[in-house]
Amino acid sequence: KKIGFEKVLAMIDGMVATLKQEQADDDSKKEYCEKTLDTSDDKKKELERKVSDLEAAIASAQESIATLTEEIAALTAGISELDKTVAEATEN
């Protein structure tokens, strides 16, 4: 009967060793995943900052476009008025 218990104890010891190795592998994989996740989060935050900066630049450019469009319209109207004045002056 001792032989039976020794065999069972050897199987249990083998299972314990296997479980310890699996735990070590799991811990290593968890550490890798956490490191990769942190790196991904950092990249995401950096990209979000860049997007925010670019959105602000786009808004600023759109404001400049609107201002310049108004100035062009005013200058075009001024040129048209000046052409009219010159035409009237040359008629006289």
Short mmCIF file of N, CA, C and O in Angstrom, two decimals:
data_model
loop_
_atom_site.label_atom_id
_atom_site.label_comp_id
_atom_site.label_asym_id
_atom_site.label_seq_id
_atom_site.Cartn_x
_atom_site.Cartn_y
_atom_site.Cartn_z
N LYS A 1 0.82 -1.20 0.00
CA LYS A 1 0.00 0.00 0.00
C LYS A 1 0.86 1.26 0.00
O LYS A 1 0.41 2.30 -0.43
N LYS A 2 2.08 1.21 0.50
CA LYS A 2 2.96 2.37 0.48
C LYS A 2 3.27 2.79 -0.94
O LYS A 2 3.41 3.96 -1.22
N ILE A 3 3.40 1.84 -1.81
CA ILE A 3 3.72 2.13 -3.20
C ILE A 3 2.63 3.00 -3.82
O ILE A 3 2.90 3.95 -4.52
N GLY A 4 1.39 2.72 -3.53
CA GLY A 4 0.27 3.50 -4.06
C GLY A 4 0.32 4.94 -3.61
O GLY A 4 0.09 5.85 -4.38
N PHE A 5 0.64 5.16 -2.34
CA PHE A 5 0.71 6.53 -1.82
C PHE A 5 1.90 7.29 -2.40
O PHE A 5 1.83 8.48 -2.67
N GLU A 6 3.01 6.60 -2.57
CA GLU A 6 4.18 7.24 -3.14
C GLU A 6 3.89 7.70 -4.57
O GLU A 6 4.31 8.78 -4.99
N LYS A 7 3.16 6.87 -5.28
CA LYS A 7 2.80 7.22 -6.66
C LYS A 7 1.89 8.44 -6.66
O LYS A 7 2.07 9.38 -7.45
N VAL A 8 0.90 8.46 -5.76
CA VAL A 8 -0.02 9.60 -5.64
C VAL A 8 0.74 10.85 -5.23
O VAL A 8 0.54 11.94 -5.78
N LEU A 9 1.64 10.72 -4.25
CA LEU A 9 2.42 11.87 -3.80
C LEU A 9 3.32 12.39 -4.92
O LEU A 9 3.46 13.61 -5.10
N ALA A 10 3.87 11.48 -5.71
CA ALA A 10 4.71 11.90 -6.84
C ALA A 10 3.87 12.65 -7.87
O ALA A 10 4.30 13.67 -8.44
N MET A 11 2.65 12.17 -8.11
CA MET A 11 1.76 12.84 -9.06
C MET A 11 1.37 14.23 -8.54
O MET A 11 1.33 15.20 -9.30
N ILE A 12 1.10 14.33 -7.25
CA ILE A 12 0.76 15.62 -6.64
C ILE A 12 1.94 16.57 -6.74
O ILE A 12 1.78 17.74 -7.10
N ASP A 13 3.14 16.07 -6.43
CA ASP A 13 4.33 16.91 -6.54
C ASP A 13 4.53 17.38 -7.98
O ASP A 13 4.90 18.54 -8.22
N GLY A 14 4.26 16.50 -8.95
CA GLY A 14 4.37 16.87 -10.36
C GLY A 14 3.36 17.95 -10.73
O GLY A 14 3.67 18.90 -11.45
N MET A 15 2.14 17.79 -10.21
CA MET A 15 1.10 18.80 -10.49
C MET A 15 1.45 20.14 -9.86
O MET A 15 1.25 21.19 -10.45
N VAL A 16 2.00 20.11 -8.64
CA VAL A 16 2.41 21.34 -7.96
C VAL A 16 3.50 22.04 -8.75
O VAL A 16 3.48 23.26 -8.96
N ALA A 17 4.47 21.25 -9.24
CA ALA A 17 5.56 21.84 -10.03
C ALA A 17 5.01 22.45 -11.32
O ALA A 17 5.41 23.55 -11.72
N THR A 18 4.08 21.73 -11.96
CA THR A 18 3.46 22.25 -13.19
C THR A 18 2.69 23.53 -12.91
O THR A 18 2.79 24.52 -13.66
N LEU A 19 1.94 23.56 -11.83
CA LEU A 19 1.17 24.75 -11.48
C LEU A 19 2.08 25.93 -11.15
O LEU A 19 1.78 27.07 -11.51
N LYS A 20 3.20 25.68 -10.48
CA LYS A 20 4.15 26.75 -10.18
C LYS A 20 4.73 27.33 -11.48
O LYS A 20 4.86 28.55 -11.62
N GLN A 21 5.05 26.45 -12.43
CA GLN A 21 5.58 26.92 -13.71
C GLN A 21 4.53 27.72 -14.47
O GLN A 21 4.82 28.77 -15.03
N GLU A 22 3.30 27.21 -14.46
CA GLU A 22 2.21 27.94 -15.13
C GLU A 22 1.98 29.30 -14.48
O GLU A 22 1.72 30.29 -15.17
N GLN A 23 2.07 29.36 -13.15
CA GLN A 23 1.90 30.63 -12.45
C GLN A 23 3.00 31.61 -12.83
O GLN A 23 2.76 32.80 -13.06
N ALA A 24 4.22 31.10 -12.91
CA ALA A 24 5.35 31.96 -13.30
C ALA A 24 5.14 32.48 -14.73
O ALA A 24 5.38 33.65 -15.02
N ASP A 25 4.69 31.60 -15.61
CA ASP A 25 4.42 32.01 -17.00
C ASP A 25 3.30 33.06 -17.04
O ASP A 25 3.39 34.04 -17.78
N ASP A 26 2.25 32.81 -16.26
CA ASP A 26 1.14 33.77 -16.21
C ASP A 26 1.60 35.12 -15.67
O ASP A 26 1.20 36.18 -16.19
N ASP A 27 2.43 35.11 -14.63
CA ASP A 27 2.94 36.36 -14.07
C ASP A 27 3.77 37.11 -15.09
O ASP A 27 3.66 38.34 -15.22
N SER A 28 4.59 36.37 -15.84
CA SER A 28 5.43 37.00 -16.86
C SER A 28 4.56 37.61 -17.96
O SER A 28 4.79 38.74 -18.40
N LYS A 29 3.54 36.87 -18.38
CA LYS A 29 2.65 37.38 -19.43
C LYS A 29 1.86 38.59 -18.92
O LYS A 29 1.67 39.56 -19.66
N LYS A 30 1.43 38.55 -17.67
CA LYS A 30 0.70 39.68 -17.09
C LYS A 30 1.58 40.92 -17.07
O LYS A 30 1.13 42.02 -17.43
N GLU A 31 2.83 40.77 -16.67
CA GLU A 31 3.76 41.90 -16.63
C GLU A 31 3.95 42.48 -18.03
O GLU A 31 3.93 43.69 -18.23
N TYR A 32 4.11 41.59 -19.01
CA TYR A 32 4.27 42.03 -20.41
C TYR A 32 3.02 42.80 -20.87
O TYR A 32 3.13 43.87 -21.48
N CYS A 33 1.85 42.25 -20.56
CA CYS A 33 0.59 42.89 -20.97
C CYS A 33 0.43 44.27 -20.32
O CYS A 33 0.00 45.22 -20.96
N GLU A 34 0.75 44.37 -19.04
CA GLU A 34 0.65 45.65 -18.34
C GLU A 34 1.60 46.67 -18.94
O GLU A 34 1.23 47.84 -19.12
N LYS A 35 2.82 46.24 -19.26
CA LYS A 35 3.80 47.13 -19.86
C LYS A 35 3.32 47.60 -21.23
O LYS A 35 3.40 48.79 -21.57
N THR A 36 2.80 46.67 -22.03
CA THR A 36 2.28 47.01 -23.36
C THR A 36 1.09 47.95 -23.25
O THR A 36 0.97 48.90 -24.02
N LEU A 37 0.23 47.70 -22.29
CA LEU A 37 -0.95 48.55 -22.08
C LEU A 37 -0.53 49.96 -21.68
O LEU A 37 -1.08 50.94 -22.19
N ASP A 38 0.46 50.08 -20.80
CA ASP A 38 0.96 51.40 -20.40
C ASP A 38 1.53 52.15 -21.60
O ASP A 38 1.28 53.34 -21.78
N THR A 39 2.30 51.44 -22.42
CA THR A 39 2.88 52.05 -23.62
C THR A 39 1.77 52.53 -24.56
O THR A 39 1.83 53.64 -25.09
N SER A 40 0.76 51.69 -24.73
CA SER A 40 -0.36 52.06 -25.61
C SER A 40 -1.12 53.27 -25.06
O SER A 40 -1.51 54.16 -25.82
N ASP A 41 -1.31 53.29 -23.75
CA ASP A 41 -1.99 54.44 -23.13
C ASP A 41 -1.20 55.72 -23.34
O ASP A 41 -1.77 56.78 -23.63
N ASP A 42 0.13 55.63 -23.18
CA ASP A 42 0.97 56.82 -23.39
C ASP A 42 0.86 57.31 -24.83
O ASP A 42 0.74 58.50 -25.08
N LYS A 43 0.90 56.39 -25.78
CA LYS A 43 0.79 56.77 -27.19
C LYS A 43 -0.58 57.38 -27.47
O LYS A 43 -0.69 58.37 -28.21
N LYS A 44 -1.62 56.81 -26.88
CA LYS A 44 -2.98 57.33 -27.07
C LYS A 44 -3.07 58.75 -26.55
O LYS A 44 -3.62 59.63 -27.22
N LYS A 45 -2.53 59.00 -25.36
CA LYS A 45 -2.59 60.34 -24.78
C LYS A 45 -1.81 61.33 -25.65
O LYS A 45 -2.25 62.47 -25.86
N GLU A 46 -0.66 60.90 -26.16
CA GLU A 46 0.14 61.77 -27.02
C GLU A 46 -0.62 62.10 -28.31
O GLU A 46 -0.65 63.27 -28.73
N LEU A 47 -1.26 61.09 -28.88
CA LEU A 47 -2.03 61.33 -30.11
C LEU A 47 -3.24 62.23 -29.83
O LEU A 47 -3.59 63.08 -30.66
N GLU A 48 -3.88 62.04 -28.69
CA GLU A 48 -5.02 62.90 -28.34
C GLU A 48 -4.57 64.35 -28.19
O GLU A 48 -5.28 65.28 -28.59
N ARG A 49 -3.37 64.56 -27.60
CA ARG A 49 -2.83 65.92 -27.48
C ARG A 49 -2.57 66.51 -28.87
O ARG A 49 -2.89 67.67 -29.12
N LYS A 50 -2.00 65.70 -29.75
CA LYS A 50 -1.73 66.18 -31.10
C LYS A 50 -3.02 66.54 -31.83
O LYS A 50 -3.09 67.57 -32.51
N VAL A 51 -4.03 65.70 -31.68
CA VAL A 51 -5.32 65.97 -32.32
C VAL A 51 -5.90 67.27 -31.78
O VAL A 51 -6.40 68.10 -32.54
N SER A 52 -5.82 67.46 -30.47
CA SER A 52 -6.32 68.68 -29.86
C SER A 52 -5.58 69.90 -30.40
O SER A 52 -6.20 70.92 -30.72
N ASP A 53 -4.26 69.80 -30.48
CA ASP A 53 -3.46 70.91 -31.01
C ASP A 53 -3.83 71.20 -32.46
O ASP A 53 -3.95 72.36 -32.86
N LEU A 54 -4.00 70.15 -33.24
CA LEU A 54 -4.35 70.33 -34.66
C LEU A 54 -5.76 70.92 -34.81
O LEU A 54 -5.99 71.75 -35.69
N GLU A 55 -6.67 70.50 -33.96
CA GLU A 55 -8.02 71.07 -34.01
C GLU A 55 -7.98 72.56 -33.69
O GLU A 55 -8.69 73.36 -34.31
N ALA A 56 -7.16 72.94 -32.72
CA ALA A 56 -7.01 74.36 -32.38
C ALA A 56 -6.40 75.13 -33.55
O ALA A 56 -6.83 76.25 -33.87
N ALA A 57 -5.41 74.52 -34.21
CA ALA A 57 -4.78 75.17 -35.38
C ALA A 57 -5.79 75.31 -36.51
O ALA A 57 -5.82 76.34 -37.20
N ILE A 58 -6.63 74.30 -36.71
CA ILE A 58 -7.65 74.37 -37.76
C ILE A 58 -8.65 75.48 -37.45
O ILE A 58 -9.02 76.26 -38.34
N ALA A 59 -9.07 75.57 -36.21
CA ALA A 59 -10.02 76.63 -35.82
C ALA A 59 -9.41 78.00 -36.05
O ALA A 59 -10.07 78.91 -36.56
N SER A 60 -8.15 78.16 -35.68
CA SER A 60 -7.47 79.43 -35.88
C SER A 60 -7.36 79.76 -37.36
O SER A 60 -7.59 80.91 -37.78
N ALA A 61 -7.03 78.75 -38.17
CA ALA A 61 -6.92 78.97 -39.62
C ALA A 61 -8.27 79.34 -40.21
O ALA A 61 -8.37 80.21 -41.10
N GLN A 62 -9.33 78.71 -39.73
CA GLN A 62 -10.67 79.02 -40.24
C GLN A 62 -11.06 80.46 -39.88
O GLN A 62 -11.68 81.16 -40.69
N GLU A 63 -10.69 80.90 -38.69
CA GLU A 63 -10.95 82.29 -38.31
C GLU A 63 -10.18 83.24 -39.22
O GLU A 63 -10.71 84.27 -39.65
N SER A 64 -8.92 82.90 -39.49
CA SER A 64 -8.11 83.74 -40.38
C SER A 64 -8.72 83.78 -41.77
O SER A 64 -8.75 84.85 -42.42
N ILE A 65 -9.20 82.65 -42.25
CA ILE A 65 -9.83 82.60 -43.58
C ILE A 65 -11.06 83.50 -43.61
O ILE A 65 -11.27 84.26 -44.57
N ALA A 66 -11.88 83.43 -42.56
CA ALA A 66 -13.08 84.25 -42.51
C ALA A 66 -12.70 85.74 -42.50
O ALA A 66 -13.31 86.54 -43.23
N THR A 67 -11.71 86.09 -41.70
CA THR A 67 -11.27 87.49 -41.64
C THR A 67 -10.73 87.95 -42.99
O THR A 67 -11.08 89.05 -43.47
N LEU A 68 -9.89 87.13 -43.60
CA LEU A 68 -9.33 87.51 -44.91
C LEU A 68 -10.40 87.59 -45.99
O LEU A 68 -10.33 88.46 -46.87
N THR A 69 -11.39 86.73 -45.92
CA THR A 69 -12.49 86.77 -46.89
C THR A 69 -13.24 88.09 -46.76
O THR A 69 -13.58 88.72 -47.78
N GLU A 70 -13.49 88.51 -45.52
CA GLU A 70 -14.16 89.80 -45.31
C GLU A 70 -13.30 90.95 -45.83
O GLU A 70 -13.81 91.88 -46.46
N GLU A 71 -11.99 90.87 -45.56
CA GLU A 71 -11.10 91.93 -46.03
C GLU A 71 -11.05 91.97 -47.56
O GLU A 71 -11.04 93.06 -48.16
N ILE A 72 -11.02 90.81 -48.19
CA ILE A 72 -11.01 90.75 -49.66
C ILE A 72 -12.29 91.35 -50.22
O ILE A 72 -12.26 92.12 -51.20
N ALA A 73 -13.43 91.02 -49.58
CA ALA A 73 -14.70 91.57 -50.04
C ALA A 73 -14.69 93.09 -49.91
O ALA A 73 -15.14 93.80 -50.81
N ALA A 74 -14.18 93.59 -48.78
CA ALA A 74 -14.13 95.04 -48.58
C ALA A 74 -13.20 95.69 -49.60
O ALA A 74 -13.52 96.76 -50.17
N LEU A 75 -12.05 95.09 -49.84
CA LEU A 75 -11.10 95.65 -50.81
C LEU A 75 -11.67 95.59 -52.23
O LEU A 75 -11.49 96.54 -53.02
N THR A 76 -12.36 94.51 -52.55
CA THR A 76 -12.98 94.39 -53.88
C THR A 76 -14.03 95.48 -54.06
O THR A 76 -14.12 96.11 -55.13
N ALA A 77 -14.81 95.70 -53.01
CA ALA A 77 -15.82 96.77 -53.07
C ALA A 77 -15.14 98.12 -53.23
O ALA A 77 -15.59 98.98 -53.99
N GLY A 78 -14.03 98.31 -52.51
CA GLY A 78 -13.29 99.57 -52.61
C GLY A 78 -12.72 99.77 -54.00
O GLY A 78 -12.76 100.88 -54.55
N ILE A 79 -12.19 98.71 -54.59
CA ILE A 79 -11.66 98.79 -55.96
C ILE A 79 -12.77 99.12 -56.94
O ILE A 79 -12.61 99.95 -57.84
N SER A 80 -13.90 98.47 -56.76
CA SER A 80 -15.05 98.72 -57.65
C SER A 80 -15.49 100.18 -57.54
O SER A 80 -15.77 100.84 -58.55
N GLU A 81 -15.54 100.67 -56.33
CA GLU A 81 -15.93 102.08 -56.09
C GLU A 81 -14.89 103.02 -56.70
O GLU A 81 -15.23 104.05 -57.31
N LEU A 82 -13.62 102.66 -56.55
CA LEU A 82 -12.54 103.47 -57.11
C LEU A 82 -12.61 103.47 -58.64
O LEU A 82 -12.44 104.52 -59.28
N ASP A 83 -12.89 102.31 -59.24
CA ASP A 83 -13.04 102.23 -60.70
C ASP A 83 -14.19 103.12 -61.16
O ASP A 83 -14.10 103.81 -62.18
N LYS A 84 -15.28 103.11 -60.40
CA LYS A 84 -16.44 103.93 -60.75
C LYS A 84 -16.07 105.41 -60.67
O LYS A 84 -16.42 106.20 -61.55
N THR A 85 -15.34 105.77 -59.61
CA THR A 85 -14.92 107.16 -59.44
C THR A 85 -13.99 107.58 -60.56
O THR A 85 -14.11 108.70 -61.11
N VAL A 86 -13.05 106.73 -60.94
CA VAL A 86 -12.12 107.04 -62.02
C VAL A 86 -12.88 107.18 -63.34
O VAL A 86 -12.60 108.08 -64.14
N ALA A 87 -13.85 106.31 -63.57
CA ALA A 87 -14.63 106.38 -64.80
C ALA A 87 -15.40 107.68 -64.87
O ALA A 87 -15.47 108.33 -65.93
N GLU A 88 -15.99 108.08 -63.74
CA GLU A 88 -16.74 109.35 -63.71
C GLU A 88 -15.80 110.54 -63.91
O GLU A 88 -16.14 111.51 -64.59
N ALA A 89 -14.59 110.45 -63.32
CA ALA A 89 -13.64 111.54 -63.45
C ALA A 89 -13.14 111.66 -64.87
O ALA A 89 -12.90 112.78 -65.37
N THR A 90 -12.98 110.55 -65.57
CA THR A 90 -12.48 110.63 -66.95
C THR A 90 -13.57 111.12 -67.90
O THR A 90 -13.26 111.69 -68.94
N GLU A 91 -14.83 110.93 -67.54
CA GLU A 91 -15.91 111.41 -68.38
C GLU A 91 -15.97 112.94 -68.31
O GLU A 91 -16.33 113.58 -69.29
N ASN A 92 -15.62 113.47 -67.20
CA ASN A 92 -15.71 114.93 -67.03
C ASN A 92 -14.50 115.54 -67.56
O ASN A 92 -14.05 116.25 -68.15
#
